[in-house]
């Protein structure tokens, strides 16, 4: 199974394993909201941990699918939106444990999460401009300051885990070999609390935010659709699938 869930000691662990780079097609994105909601609404679970096997945490969306089937963009958009919303609106805390690359949709997962534990080899990136898309800045803005988000978005550059930690996006940076253990230890502390207290705390903290991240992401998605309708968008996808690099404009 590409996505599995296990429960132990009041922690639900959701694991991605979608070779080669945990880049999800529209069907996979659409499956995630129900998985996340089921885990977080389980009365025997006090914390949700999201992590991944393989080369990196999440490569975002399956660009090859979008290149071959650009008409699926609205289905993909819906899957992204509902996934991130399910994480942010989960009844209990959601922790993401990331390694290597956290790209595109991976940013949405982390930005919607309550806490991020990062391996020392991890980095965060929004290469949307180079992929002929938009979106992700709303969730990256929950992690990083405004001008850092804009610089990352315009350049498609990488933000190393240590830099994300320095800016307050990441709770802790640990050696790659220790990531699972450290993340589980953090989740164990959270899971030891009263579920009722955690549910109330999550609702209170979400309500304190000055802006609605879900509404902000929906705003971004309108521009994603606009970009997808432009010829430069298909040119960008073609270049990435063919060469693995950004198109030359």
Short mmCIF file of C-alpha atoms in Angstrom, two decimals:
data_model
loop_
_atom_site.label_atom_id
_atom_site.label_comp_id
_atom_site.label_asym_id
_atom_site.label_seq_id
_atom_site.Cartn_x
_atom_site.Cartn_y
_atom_site.Cartn_z
CA UNK A 1 0.00 0.00 0.00
CA UNK A 2 1.38 3.45 -0.90
CA UNK A 3 -0.07 5.03 2.26
CA UNK A 4 -0.44 3.09 5.49
CA UNK A 5 -1.74 3.90 8.96
CA UNK A 6 -0.83 2.21 12.23
CA UNK A 7 -1.79 3.06 15.81
CA UNK A 8 0.37 2.50 18.85
CA UNK A 9 0.37 4.14 22.29
CA UNK A 10 -2.29 6.70 21.23
CA UNK A 11 -0.26 7.85 18.22
CA UNK A 12 -1.55 7.27 14.68
CA UNK A 13 1.35 7.03 12.24
CA UNK A 14 0.59 7.75 8.59
CA UNK A 15 3.42 6.70 6.27
CA UNK A 16 3.92 7.66 2.62
CA UNK A 17 5.65 5.16 0.37
CA UNK A 18 4.96 6.10 -3.25
CA UNK A 19 8.08 5.44 -5.36
CA UNK A 20 10.12 6.94 -6.71
CA UNK A 21 9.80 10.32 -4.95
CA UNK A 22 6.48 10.37 -3.09
CA UNK A 23 4.95 12.61 -5.76
CA UNK A 24 1.21 11.91 -5.62
CA UNK A 25 -1.24 11.73 -8.50
CA UNK A 26 -4.73 13.21 -8.19
CA UNK A 27 -6.25 9.93 -6.99
CA UNK A 28 -3.72 9.64 -4.16
CA UNK A 29 -4.27 13.25 -3.07
CA UNK A 30 -8.02 12.63 -3.01
CA UNK A 31 -7.51 9.59 -0.76
CA UNK A 32 -5.54 11.46 1.89
CA UNK A 33 -8.29 13.58 3.54
CA UNK A 34 -10.30 10.52 4.63
CA UNK A 35 -7.16 8.81 5.96
CA UNK A 36 -6.16 11.86 7.99
CA UNK A 37 -9.66 12.51 9.30
CA UNK A 38 -10.16 8.88 10.32
CA UNK A 39 -6.90 8.88 12.25
CA UNK A 40 -7.51 12.18 14.03
CA UNK A 41 -11.12 11.44 14.94
CA UNK A 42 -10.28 8.06 16.48
CA UNK A 43 -11.02 8.42 20.23
CA UNK A 44 -8.02 6.20 21.01
CA UNK A 45 -5.61 8.56 19.24
CA UNK A 46 -4.15 11.72 20.78
CA UNK A 47 -1.58 12.65 18.14
CA UNK A 48 -1.03 12.02 14.43
CA UNK A 49 2.45 11.55 12.99
CA UNK A 50 3.00 11.89 9.24
CA UNK A 51 6.28 10.61 7.84
CA UNK A 52 7.62 8.91 4.72
CA UNK A 53 9.76 6.08 3.47
CA UNK A 54 11.96 6.39 0.41
CA UNK A 55 14.13 9.10 -1.07
CA UNK A 56 12.30 12.07 0.45
CA UNK A 57 9.24 13.17 2.38
CA UNK A 58 7.10 14.42 -0.50
CA UNK A 59 7.81 15.44 -4.09
CA UNK A 60 4.46 17.22 -4.37
CA UNK A 61 2.20 16.42 -7.29
CA UNK A 62 2.85 13.98 -10.11
CA UNK A 63 3.97 16.36 -12.86
CA UNK A 64 3.89 13.52 -15.40
CA UNK A 65 0.17 13.09 -14.78
CA UNK A 66 -0.43 16.81 -15.23
CA UNK A 67 1.68 16.85 -18.40
CA UNK A 68 -0.32 14.02 -19.92
CA UNK A 69 -3.71 15.03 -18.48
CA UNK A 70 -3.84 18.80 -17.88
CA UNK A 71 -7.64 18.50 -17.65
CA UNK A 72 -7.21 16.85 -14.24
CA UNK A 73 -5.98 20.07 -12.65
CA UNK A 74 -9.31 20.77 -10.92
CA UNK A 75 -9.39 17.25 -9.45
CA UNK A 76 -5.80 17.66 -8.25
CA UNK A 77 -6.57 21.08 -6.80
CA UNK A 78 -9.46 19.65 -4.83
CA UNK A 79 -7.33 16.81 -3.48
CA UNK A 80 -4.63 19.25 -2.37
CA UNK A 81 -7.10 21.63 -0.76
CA UNK A 82 -8.98 18.91 1.14
CA UNK A 83 -5.75 17.24 2.31
CA UNK A 84 -4.27 20.39 3.80
CA UNK A 85 -7.63 21.37 5.29
CA UNK A 86 -7.99 17.93 6.90
CA UNK A 87 -4.59 18.30 8.56
CA UNK A 88 -5.23 21.80 9.85
CA UNK A 89 -8.76 20.94 11.00
CA UNK A 90 -7.77 17.62 12.56
CA UNK A 91 -9.21 17.32 16.05
CA UNK A 92 -5.79 16.68 17.57
CA UNK A 93 -2.18 17.77 16.91
CA UNK A 94 -0.54 16.63 13.68
CA UNK A 95 3.26 16.29 13.53
CA UNK A 96 5.19 15.95 10.27
CA UNK A 97 8.59 14.23 10.34
CA UNK A 98 10.45 15.09 7.15
CA UNK A 99 13.61 14.00 5.42
CA UNK A 100 15.41 15.08 2.26
CA UNK A 101 12.99 16.94 -0.03
CA UNK A 102 9.76 18.66 0.99
CA UNK A 103 8.44 20.06 -2.29
CA UNK A 104 5.19 21.66 -3.47
CA UNK A 105 2.37 19.69 -1.87
CA UNK A 106 4.80 18.59 0.81
CA UNK A 107 4.95 22.23 1.87
CA UNK A 108 1.17 22.22 2.16
CA UNK A 109 1.28 19.17 4.42
CA UNK A 110 3.95 20.70 6.65
CA UNK A 111 2.41 24.16 6.64
CA UNK A 112 -0.93 22.72 7.72
CA UNK A 113 0.70 20.62 10.46
CA UNK A 114 1.12 21.75 14.05
CA UNK A 115 4.77 20.79 14.43
CA UNK A 116 7.62 19.78 12.12
CA UNK A 117 10.57 17.58 13.06
CA UNK A 118 13.21 17.65 10.33
CA UNK A 119 16.16 15.45 9.45
CA UNK A 120 19.40 17.37 8.95
CA UNK A 121 19.39 16.46 5.23
CA UNK A 122 15.94 17.94 4.57
CA UNK A 123 15.02 21.09 2.67
CA UNK A 124 11.83 22.92 1.75
CA UNK A 125 11.03 24.17 -1.75
CA UNK A 126 8.20 25.64 -3.83
CA UNK A 127 9.26 25.27 -7.49
CA UNK A 128 5.77 26.14 -8.74
CA UNK A 129 6.93 28.95 -11.01
CA UNK A 130 9.28 26.51 -12.75
CA UNK A 131 6.54 23.85 -13.04
CA UNK A 132 3.91 26.06 -14.64
CA UNK A 133 1.76 26.16 -11.51
CA UNK A 134 0.94 28.30 -8.49
CA UNK A 135 0.00 27.55 -4.88
CA UNK A 136 1.70 26.68 -1.61
CA UNK A 137 2.61 30.16 -0.41
CA UNK A 138 -0.39 30.27 1.92
CA UNK A 139 0.95 27.28 3.85
CA UNK A 140 4.60 28.29 3.63
CA UNK A 141 3.52 31.59 5.17
CA UNK A 142 2.49 29.66 8.30
CA UNK A 143 6.11 28.59 8.57
CA UNK A 144 8.28 31.48 7.41
CA UNK A 145 8.35 35.30 7.28
CA UNK A 146 6.76 37.11 4.33
CA UNK A 147 9.88 38.13 2.43
CA UNK A 148 11.51 34.71 2.86
CA UNK A 149 8.38 33.15 1.37
CA UNK A 150 8.43 35.52 -1.59
CA UNK A 151 12.12 34.98 -2.30
CA UNK A 152 11.62 31.20 -2.18
CA UNK A 153 8.55 31.37 -4.41
CA UNK A 154 10.04 33.63 -7.07
CA UNK A 155 13.31 31.70 -7.31
CA UNK A 156 12.12 28.17 -6.58
CA UNK A 157 15.07 27.96 -4.23
CA UNK A 158 15.63 25.50 -1.40
CA UNK A 159 15.41 26.36 2.30
CA UNK A 160 17.65 23.99 4.30
CA UNK A 161 16.33 22.52 7.54
CA UNK A 162 18.78 24.52 9.65
CA UNK A 163 17.58 27.77 8.06
CA UNK A 164 13.95 26.76 8.62
CA UNK A 165 14.84 25.99 12.24
CA UNK A 166 16.53 29.38 12.65
CA UNK A 167 13.39 31.08 11.38
CA UNK A 168 11.12 29.10 13.68
CA UNK A 169 9.42 26.81 11.15
CA UNK A 170 10.94 23.61 12.48
CA UNK A 171 10.77 22.43 16.10
CA UNK A 172 14.03 20.52 15.95
CA UNK A 173 16.62 19.26 13.46
CA UNK A 174 17.99 15.78 14.07
CA UNK A 175 20.36 13.35 12.31
CA UNK A 176 18.58 11.43 9.56
CA UNK A 177 19.09 8.10 11.32
CA UNK A 178 17.35 9.44 14.43
CA UNK A 179 14.35 11.08 12.75
CA UNK A 180 11.76 8.38 13.41
CA UNK A 181 12.78 7.89 17.02
CA UNK A 182 12.87 11.63 17.74
CA UNK A 183 9.51 12.21 16.08
CA UNK A 184 7.90 9.34 17.95
CA UNK A 185 9.34 10.61 21.23
CA UNK A 186 7.89 14.06 20.60
CA UNK A 187 4.51 12.55 19.70
CA UNK A 188 4.61 10.39 22.82
CA UNK A 189 4.80 13.53 24.97
CA UNK A 190 1.81 15.02 23.17
CA UNK A 191 -0.12 11.74 23.31
CA UNK A 192 0.33 11.52 27.08
CA UNK A 193 -1.97 14.53 27.53
CA UNK A 194 -5.74 14.55 27.92
CA UNK A 195 -7.39 14.07 24.52
CA UNK A 196 -10.11 16.51 25.53
CA UNK A 197 -7.51 19.14 26.41
CA UNK A 198 -5.71 18.59 23.10
CA UNK A 199 -8.95 18.91 21.11
CA UNK A 200 -9.84 22.16 22.86
CA UNK A 201 -6.28 23.48 22.51
CA UNK A 202 -6.19 22.71 18.78
CA UNK A 203 -9.47 24.51 18.19
CA UNK A 204 -8.35 27.48 20.28
CA UNK A 205 -4.99 27.80 18.52
CA UNK A 206 -6.58 27.58 15.07
CA UNK A 207 -9.02 30.30 16.07
CA UNK A 208 -6.21 32.61 17.16
CA UNK A 209 -4.67 32.78 13.69
CA UNK A 210 -5.10 36.16 12.06
CA UNK A 211 -5.86 34.78 8.61
CA UNK A 212 -7.72 31.79 7.21
CA UNK A 213 -5.04 29.65 5.58
CA UNK A 214 -7.62 27.47 3.82
CA UNK A 215 -9.29 30.49 2.26
CA UNK A 216 -5.87 31.84 1.30
CA UNK A 217 -4.97 28.59 -0.42
CA UNK A 218 -8.29 28.60 -2.30
CA UNK A 219 -7.39 32.10 -3.50
CA UNK A 220 -4.04 30.80 -4.74
CA UNK A 221 -5.69 27.88 -6.53
CA UNK A 222 -7.65 30.28 -8.72
CA UNK A 223 -4.32 31.54 -10.03
CA UNK A 224 -3.10 27.96 -10.40
CA UNK A 225 -5.95 27.32 -12.81
CA UNK A 226 -5.22 30.57 -14.65
CA UNK A 227 -1.57 29.59 -15.03
CA UNK A 228 -2.45 26.08 -16.22
CA UNK A 229 -4.48 27.59 -19.06
CA UNK A 230 -1.45 29.49 -20.38
CA UNK A 231 0.91 27.93 -22.94
CA UNK A 232 3.90 28.64 -20.69
CA UNK A 233 2.48 26.19 -18.14
CA UNK A 234 2.53 23.25 -20.55
CA UNK A 235 5.99 24.29 -21.75
CA UNK A 236 7.21 24.18 -18.14
CA UNK A 237 5.77 20.72 -17.51
CA UNK A 238 7.15 19.39 -20.77
CA UNK A 239 10.62 20.69 -19.91
CA UNK A 240 10.54 19.17 -16.43
CA UNK A 241 9.39 15.75 -17.63
CA UNK A 242 11.88 15.73 -20.53
CA UNK A 243 14.95 17.26 -18.88
CA UNK A 244 14.18 17.51 -15.16
CA UNK A 245 14.96 21.22 -15.40
CA UNK A 246 13.06 24.48 -15.70
CA UNK A 247 12.03 25.63 -19.17
CA UNK A 248 14.07 28.38 -20.80
CA UNK A 249 12.01 31.52 -21.27
#
